[in-house]
PDB file of C-alpha atoms in Angstrom:
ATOM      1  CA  UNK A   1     -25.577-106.176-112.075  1.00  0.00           C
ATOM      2  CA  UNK A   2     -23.653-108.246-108.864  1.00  0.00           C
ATOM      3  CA  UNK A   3     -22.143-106.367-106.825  1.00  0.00           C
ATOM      4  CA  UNK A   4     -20.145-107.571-104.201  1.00  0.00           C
ATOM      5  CA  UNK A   5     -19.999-106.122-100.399  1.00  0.00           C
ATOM      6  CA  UNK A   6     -17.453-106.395 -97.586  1.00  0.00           C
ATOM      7  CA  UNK A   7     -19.240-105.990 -94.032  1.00  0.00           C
ATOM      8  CA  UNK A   8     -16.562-106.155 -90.865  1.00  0.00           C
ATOM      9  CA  UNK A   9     -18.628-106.557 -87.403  1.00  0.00           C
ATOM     10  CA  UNK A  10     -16.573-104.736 -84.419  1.00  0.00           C
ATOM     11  CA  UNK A  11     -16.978-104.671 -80.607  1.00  0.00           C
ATOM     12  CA  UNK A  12     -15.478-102.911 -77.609  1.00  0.00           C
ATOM     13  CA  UNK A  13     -15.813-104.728 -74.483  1.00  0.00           C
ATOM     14  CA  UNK A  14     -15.068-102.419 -71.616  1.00  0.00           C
ATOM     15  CA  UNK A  15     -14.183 -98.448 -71.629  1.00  0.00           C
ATOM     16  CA  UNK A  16     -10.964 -99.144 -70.861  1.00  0.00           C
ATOM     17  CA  UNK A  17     -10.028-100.451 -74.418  1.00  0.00           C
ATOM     18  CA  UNK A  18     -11.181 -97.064 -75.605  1.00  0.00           C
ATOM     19  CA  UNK A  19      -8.251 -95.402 -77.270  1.00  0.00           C
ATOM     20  CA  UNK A  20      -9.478 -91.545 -77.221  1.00  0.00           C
ATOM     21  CA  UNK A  21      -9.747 -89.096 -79.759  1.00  0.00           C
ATOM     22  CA  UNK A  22      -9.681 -85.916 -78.726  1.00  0.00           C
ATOM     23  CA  UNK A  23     -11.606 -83.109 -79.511  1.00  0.00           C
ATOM     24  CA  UNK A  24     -10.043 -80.564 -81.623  1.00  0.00           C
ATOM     25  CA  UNK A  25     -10.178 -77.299 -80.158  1.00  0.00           C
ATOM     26  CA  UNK A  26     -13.137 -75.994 -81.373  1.00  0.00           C
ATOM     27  CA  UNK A  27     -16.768 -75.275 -79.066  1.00  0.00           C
ATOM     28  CA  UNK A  28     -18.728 -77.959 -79.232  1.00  0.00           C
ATOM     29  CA  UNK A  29     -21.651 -80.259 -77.204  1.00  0.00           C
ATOM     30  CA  UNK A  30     -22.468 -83.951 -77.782  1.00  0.00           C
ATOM     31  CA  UNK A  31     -26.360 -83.579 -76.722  1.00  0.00           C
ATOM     32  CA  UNK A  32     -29.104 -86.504 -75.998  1.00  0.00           C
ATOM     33  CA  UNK A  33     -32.088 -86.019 -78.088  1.00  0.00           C
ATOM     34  CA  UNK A  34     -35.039 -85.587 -75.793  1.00  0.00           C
ATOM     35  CA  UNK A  35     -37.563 -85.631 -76.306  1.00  0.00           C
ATOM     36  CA  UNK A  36     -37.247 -87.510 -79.128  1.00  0.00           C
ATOM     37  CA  UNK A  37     -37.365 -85.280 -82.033  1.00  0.00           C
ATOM     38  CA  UNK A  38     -38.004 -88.055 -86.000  1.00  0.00           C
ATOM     39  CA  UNK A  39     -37.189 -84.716 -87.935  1.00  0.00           C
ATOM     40  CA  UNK A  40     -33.567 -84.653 -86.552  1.00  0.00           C
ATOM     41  CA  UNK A  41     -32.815 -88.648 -87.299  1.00  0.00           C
ATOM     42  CA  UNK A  42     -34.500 -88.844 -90.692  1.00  0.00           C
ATOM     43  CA  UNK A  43     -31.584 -85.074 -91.253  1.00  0.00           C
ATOM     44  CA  UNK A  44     -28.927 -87.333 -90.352  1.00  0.00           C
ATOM     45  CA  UNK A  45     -29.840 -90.578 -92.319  1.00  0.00           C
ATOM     46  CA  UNK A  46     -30.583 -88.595 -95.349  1.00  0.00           C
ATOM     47  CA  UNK A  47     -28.001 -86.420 -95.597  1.00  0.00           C
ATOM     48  CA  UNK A  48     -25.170 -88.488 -94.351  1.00  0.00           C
ATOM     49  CA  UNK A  49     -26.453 -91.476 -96.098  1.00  0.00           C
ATOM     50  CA  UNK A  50     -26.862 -90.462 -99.192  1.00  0.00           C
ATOM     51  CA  UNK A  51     -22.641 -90.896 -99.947  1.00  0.00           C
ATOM     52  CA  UNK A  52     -22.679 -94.093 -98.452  1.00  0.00           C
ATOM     53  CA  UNK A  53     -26.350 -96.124 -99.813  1.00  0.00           C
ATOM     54  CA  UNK A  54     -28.165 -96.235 -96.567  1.00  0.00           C
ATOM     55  CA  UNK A  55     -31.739 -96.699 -98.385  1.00  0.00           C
ATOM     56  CA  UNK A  56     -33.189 -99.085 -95.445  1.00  0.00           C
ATOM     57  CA  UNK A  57     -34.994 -96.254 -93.959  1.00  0.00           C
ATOM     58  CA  UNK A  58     -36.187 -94.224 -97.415  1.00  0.00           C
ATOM     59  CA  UNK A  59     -39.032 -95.686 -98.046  1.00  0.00           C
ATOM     60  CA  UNK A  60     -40.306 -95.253 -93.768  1.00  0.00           C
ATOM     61  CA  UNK A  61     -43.588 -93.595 -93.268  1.00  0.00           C
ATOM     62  CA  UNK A  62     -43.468 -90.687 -90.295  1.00  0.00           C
ATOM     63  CA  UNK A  63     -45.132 -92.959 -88.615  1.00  0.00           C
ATOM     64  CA  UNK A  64     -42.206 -95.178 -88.929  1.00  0.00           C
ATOM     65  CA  UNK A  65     -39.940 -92.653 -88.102  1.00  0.00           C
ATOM     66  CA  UNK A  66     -41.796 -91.779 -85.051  1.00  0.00           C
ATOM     67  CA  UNK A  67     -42.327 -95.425 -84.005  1.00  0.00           C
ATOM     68  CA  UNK A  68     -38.482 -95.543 -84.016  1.00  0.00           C
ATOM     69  CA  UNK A  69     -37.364 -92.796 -82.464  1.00  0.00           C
ATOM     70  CA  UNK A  70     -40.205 -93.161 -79.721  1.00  0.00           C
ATOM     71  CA  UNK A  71     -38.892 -96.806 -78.600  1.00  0.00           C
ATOM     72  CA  UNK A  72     -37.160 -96.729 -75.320  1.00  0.00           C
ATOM     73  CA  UNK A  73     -34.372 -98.667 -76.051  1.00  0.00           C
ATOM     74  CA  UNK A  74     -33.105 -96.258 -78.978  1.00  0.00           C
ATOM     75  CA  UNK A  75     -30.919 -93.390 -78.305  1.00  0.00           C
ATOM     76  CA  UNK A  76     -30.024 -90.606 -80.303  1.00  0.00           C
ATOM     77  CA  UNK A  77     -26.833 -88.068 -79.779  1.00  0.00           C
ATOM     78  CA  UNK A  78     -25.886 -84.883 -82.200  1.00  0.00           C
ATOM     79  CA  UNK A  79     -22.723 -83.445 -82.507  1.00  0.00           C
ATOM     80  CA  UNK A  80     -23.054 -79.464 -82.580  1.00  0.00           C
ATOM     81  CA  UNK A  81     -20.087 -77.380 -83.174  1.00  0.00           C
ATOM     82  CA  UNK A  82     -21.115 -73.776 -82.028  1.00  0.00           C
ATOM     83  CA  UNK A  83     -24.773 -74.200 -82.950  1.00  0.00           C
ATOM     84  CA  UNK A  84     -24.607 -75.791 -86.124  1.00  0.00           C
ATOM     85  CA  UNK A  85     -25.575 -79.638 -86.228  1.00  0.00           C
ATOM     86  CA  UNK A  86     -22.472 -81.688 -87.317  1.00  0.00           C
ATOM     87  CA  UNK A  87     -22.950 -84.928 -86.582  1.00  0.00           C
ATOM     88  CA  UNK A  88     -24.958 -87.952 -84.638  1.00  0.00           C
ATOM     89  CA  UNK A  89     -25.008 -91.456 -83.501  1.00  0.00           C
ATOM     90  CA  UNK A  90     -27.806 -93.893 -82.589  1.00  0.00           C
ATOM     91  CA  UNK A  91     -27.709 -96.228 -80.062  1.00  0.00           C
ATOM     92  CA  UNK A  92     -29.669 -98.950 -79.571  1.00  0.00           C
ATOM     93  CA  UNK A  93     -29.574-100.742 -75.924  1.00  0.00           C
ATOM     94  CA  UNK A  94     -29.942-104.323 -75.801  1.00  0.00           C
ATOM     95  CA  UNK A  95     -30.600-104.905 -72.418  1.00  0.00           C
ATOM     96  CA  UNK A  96     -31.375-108.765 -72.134  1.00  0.00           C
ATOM     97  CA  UNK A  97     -27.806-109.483 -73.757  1.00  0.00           C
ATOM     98  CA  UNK A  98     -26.360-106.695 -71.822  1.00  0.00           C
ATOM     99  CA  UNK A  99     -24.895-104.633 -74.985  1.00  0.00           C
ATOM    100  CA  UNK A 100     -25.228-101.985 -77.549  1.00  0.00           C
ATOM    101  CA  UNK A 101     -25.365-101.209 -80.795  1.00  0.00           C
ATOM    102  CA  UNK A 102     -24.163 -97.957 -82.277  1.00  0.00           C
ATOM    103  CA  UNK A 103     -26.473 -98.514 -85.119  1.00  0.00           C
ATOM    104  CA  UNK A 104     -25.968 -95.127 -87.121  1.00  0.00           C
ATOM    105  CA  UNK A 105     -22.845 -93.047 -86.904  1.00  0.00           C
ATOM    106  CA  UNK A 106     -21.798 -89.893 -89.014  1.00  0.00           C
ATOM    107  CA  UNK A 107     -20.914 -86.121 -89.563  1.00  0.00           C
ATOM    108  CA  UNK A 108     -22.018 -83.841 -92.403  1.00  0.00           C
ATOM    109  CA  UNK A 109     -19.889 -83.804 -94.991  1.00  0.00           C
ATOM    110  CA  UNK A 110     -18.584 -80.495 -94.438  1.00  0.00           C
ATOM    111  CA  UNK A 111     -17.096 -81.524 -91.453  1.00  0.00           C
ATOM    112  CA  UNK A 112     -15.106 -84.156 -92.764  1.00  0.00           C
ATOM    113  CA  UNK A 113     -11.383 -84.550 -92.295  1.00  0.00           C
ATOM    114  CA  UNK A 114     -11.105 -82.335 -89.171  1.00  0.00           C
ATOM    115  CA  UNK A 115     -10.782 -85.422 -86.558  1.00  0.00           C
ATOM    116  CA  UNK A 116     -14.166 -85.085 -85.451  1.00  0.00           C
ATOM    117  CA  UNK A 117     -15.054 -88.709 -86.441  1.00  0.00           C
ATOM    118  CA  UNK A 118     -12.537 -90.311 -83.852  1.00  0.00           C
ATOM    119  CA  UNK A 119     -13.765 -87.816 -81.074  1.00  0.00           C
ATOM    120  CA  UNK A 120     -17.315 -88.711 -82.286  1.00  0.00           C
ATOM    121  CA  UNK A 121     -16.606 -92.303 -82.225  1.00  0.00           C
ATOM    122  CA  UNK A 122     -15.242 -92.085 -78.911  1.00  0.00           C
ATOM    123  CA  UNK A 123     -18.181 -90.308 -77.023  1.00  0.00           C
ATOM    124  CA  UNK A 124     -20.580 -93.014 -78.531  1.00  0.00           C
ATOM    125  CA  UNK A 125     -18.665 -95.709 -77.017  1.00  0.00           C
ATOM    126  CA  UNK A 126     -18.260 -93.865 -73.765  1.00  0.00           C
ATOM    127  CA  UNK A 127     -21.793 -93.292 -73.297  1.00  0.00           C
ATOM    128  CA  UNK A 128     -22.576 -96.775 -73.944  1.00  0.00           C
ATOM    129  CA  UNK A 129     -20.705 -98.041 -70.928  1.00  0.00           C
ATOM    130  CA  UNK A 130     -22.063 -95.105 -68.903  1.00  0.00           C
ATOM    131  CA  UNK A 131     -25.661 -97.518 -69.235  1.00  0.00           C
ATOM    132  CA  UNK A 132     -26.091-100.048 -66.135  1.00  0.00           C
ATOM    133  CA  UNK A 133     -24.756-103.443 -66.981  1.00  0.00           C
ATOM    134  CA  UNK A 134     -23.383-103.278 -70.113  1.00  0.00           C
ATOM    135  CA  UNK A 135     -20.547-105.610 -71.661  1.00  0.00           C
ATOM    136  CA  UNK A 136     -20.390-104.890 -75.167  1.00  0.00           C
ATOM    137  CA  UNK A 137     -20.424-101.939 -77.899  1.00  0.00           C
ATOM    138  CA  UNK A 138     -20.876-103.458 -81.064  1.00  0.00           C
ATOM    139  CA  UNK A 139     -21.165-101.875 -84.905  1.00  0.00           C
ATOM    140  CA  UNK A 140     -20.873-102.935 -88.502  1.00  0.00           C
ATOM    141  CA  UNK A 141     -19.181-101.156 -91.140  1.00  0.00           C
ATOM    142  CA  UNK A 142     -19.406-101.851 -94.756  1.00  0.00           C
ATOM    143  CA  UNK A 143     -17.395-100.921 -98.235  1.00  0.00           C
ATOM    144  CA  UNK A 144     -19.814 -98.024 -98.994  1.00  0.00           C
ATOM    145  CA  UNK A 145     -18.972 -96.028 -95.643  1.00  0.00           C
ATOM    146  CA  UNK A 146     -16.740 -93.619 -95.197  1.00  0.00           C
ATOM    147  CA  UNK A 147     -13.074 -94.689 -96.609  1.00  0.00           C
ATOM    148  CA  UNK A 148     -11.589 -93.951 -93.163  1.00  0.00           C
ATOM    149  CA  UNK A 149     -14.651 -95.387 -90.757  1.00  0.00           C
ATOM    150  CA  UNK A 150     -12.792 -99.071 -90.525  1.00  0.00           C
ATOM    151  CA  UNK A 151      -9.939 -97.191 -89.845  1.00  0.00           C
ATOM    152  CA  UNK A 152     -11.172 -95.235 -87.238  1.00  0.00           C
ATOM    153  CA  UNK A 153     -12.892 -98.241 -85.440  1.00  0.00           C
ATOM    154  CA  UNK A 154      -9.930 -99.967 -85.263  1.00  0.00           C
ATOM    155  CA  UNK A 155      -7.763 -96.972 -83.347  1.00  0.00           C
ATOM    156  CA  UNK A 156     -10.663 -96.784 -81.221  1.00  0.00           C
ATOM    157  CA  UNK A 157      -9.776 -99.892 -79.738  1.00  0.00           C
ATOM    158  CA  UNK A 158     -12.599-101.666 -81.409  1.00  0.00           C
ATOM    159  CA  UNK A 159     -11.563-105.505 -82.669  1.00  0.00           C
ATOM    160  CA  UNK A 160     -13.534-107.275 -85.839  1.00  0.00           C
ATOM    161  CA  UNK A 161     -15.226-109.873 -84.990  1.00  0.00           C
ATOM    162  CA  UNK A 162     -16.663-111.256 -87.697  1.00  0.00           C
ATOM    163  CA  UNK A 163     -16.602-110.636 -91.534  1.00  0.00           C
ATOM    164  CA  UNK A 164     -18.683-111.412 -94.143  1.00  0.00           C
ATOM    165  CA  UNK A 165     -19.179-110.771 -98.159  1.00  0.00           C
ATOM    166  CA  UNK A 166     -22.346-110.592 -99.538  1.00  0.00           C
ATOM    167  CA  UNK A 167     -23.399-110.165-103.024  1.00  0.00           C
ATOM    168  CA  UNK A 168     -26.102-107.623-104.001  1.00  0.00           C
TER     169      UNK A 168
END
């Protein structure tokens, strides 16, 4: 069986396009994973993915995991309201071009639909231009994310860039 899937590319360009979410009034810290910790990516990938087909990363080794987490140019940032974990993003700095790529990005889905993705969103793209040098924030979205992640790209201040459809 075809099936047939829409990817949008997006980019920011400076932090000043940023249209903020913010936070709902709840305690909360956005917190850099370091050391790097594979246990707390593979969490995120498995439990957010699984609603929305990431399967790249399933069949990694923890040797794969660690080689990925471990690489200097990868960043990883988790949402905890109170102490619970909530949400994350990766980062992945592309220094030679001078951008990055917010390569994963989700909550839990018990925190859905309490405007945490926008504030989410919004702290990933501000602590990509807090990196020296950098012109770009880039992402891809596809039709099995979240039916509200386009959405929320877009009132970020984010613009598409490119689409494509490709047929799996």
């Amino acid at each position: 069986m075809t099936e047939i899937i829409d990817r949008n590319f997006l980019e920011i360009k400076t932090v000043d396009a940023l249209k903020e979410s913010n936070f709902p009034d709840i305690s909360h810290s956005i917190e850099l994973v370091n050391p790097s910790d594979f246990q707390i990516n593979k969490f995120f990938y498995k439990n957010i993915g699984k609603r929305h087909r990431w399967t790249d990363r399933l069949a990694w080794s923890e040797a794969d995991w660690i080689k990925y987490v471990s690489n200097l140019k990868v960043e990883t940032y988790i949402l905890k309201l109170v102490n619970d974990l909530a949400g994350y993003f990766e980062l992945i700095i592309h220094t030679n071009s001078q951008e990055i790529e917010i390569a994963y990005f989700g909550l839990l889905e018990e925190y859905h639909n309490k405007k945490l993705g926008g504030f989410l969103l919004s702290e990933a793209i501000k602590k990509s231009f807090l990196k020296k040098n950098i012109k770009r924030v880039w992402l891809h979205t596809c039709t099995f994310d979240h039916k509200n992640a386009l959405k929320n790209y877009l009132a970020r201040g984010m613009k598409i860039y490119k689409k494509e459809t490709v047929k799996i």
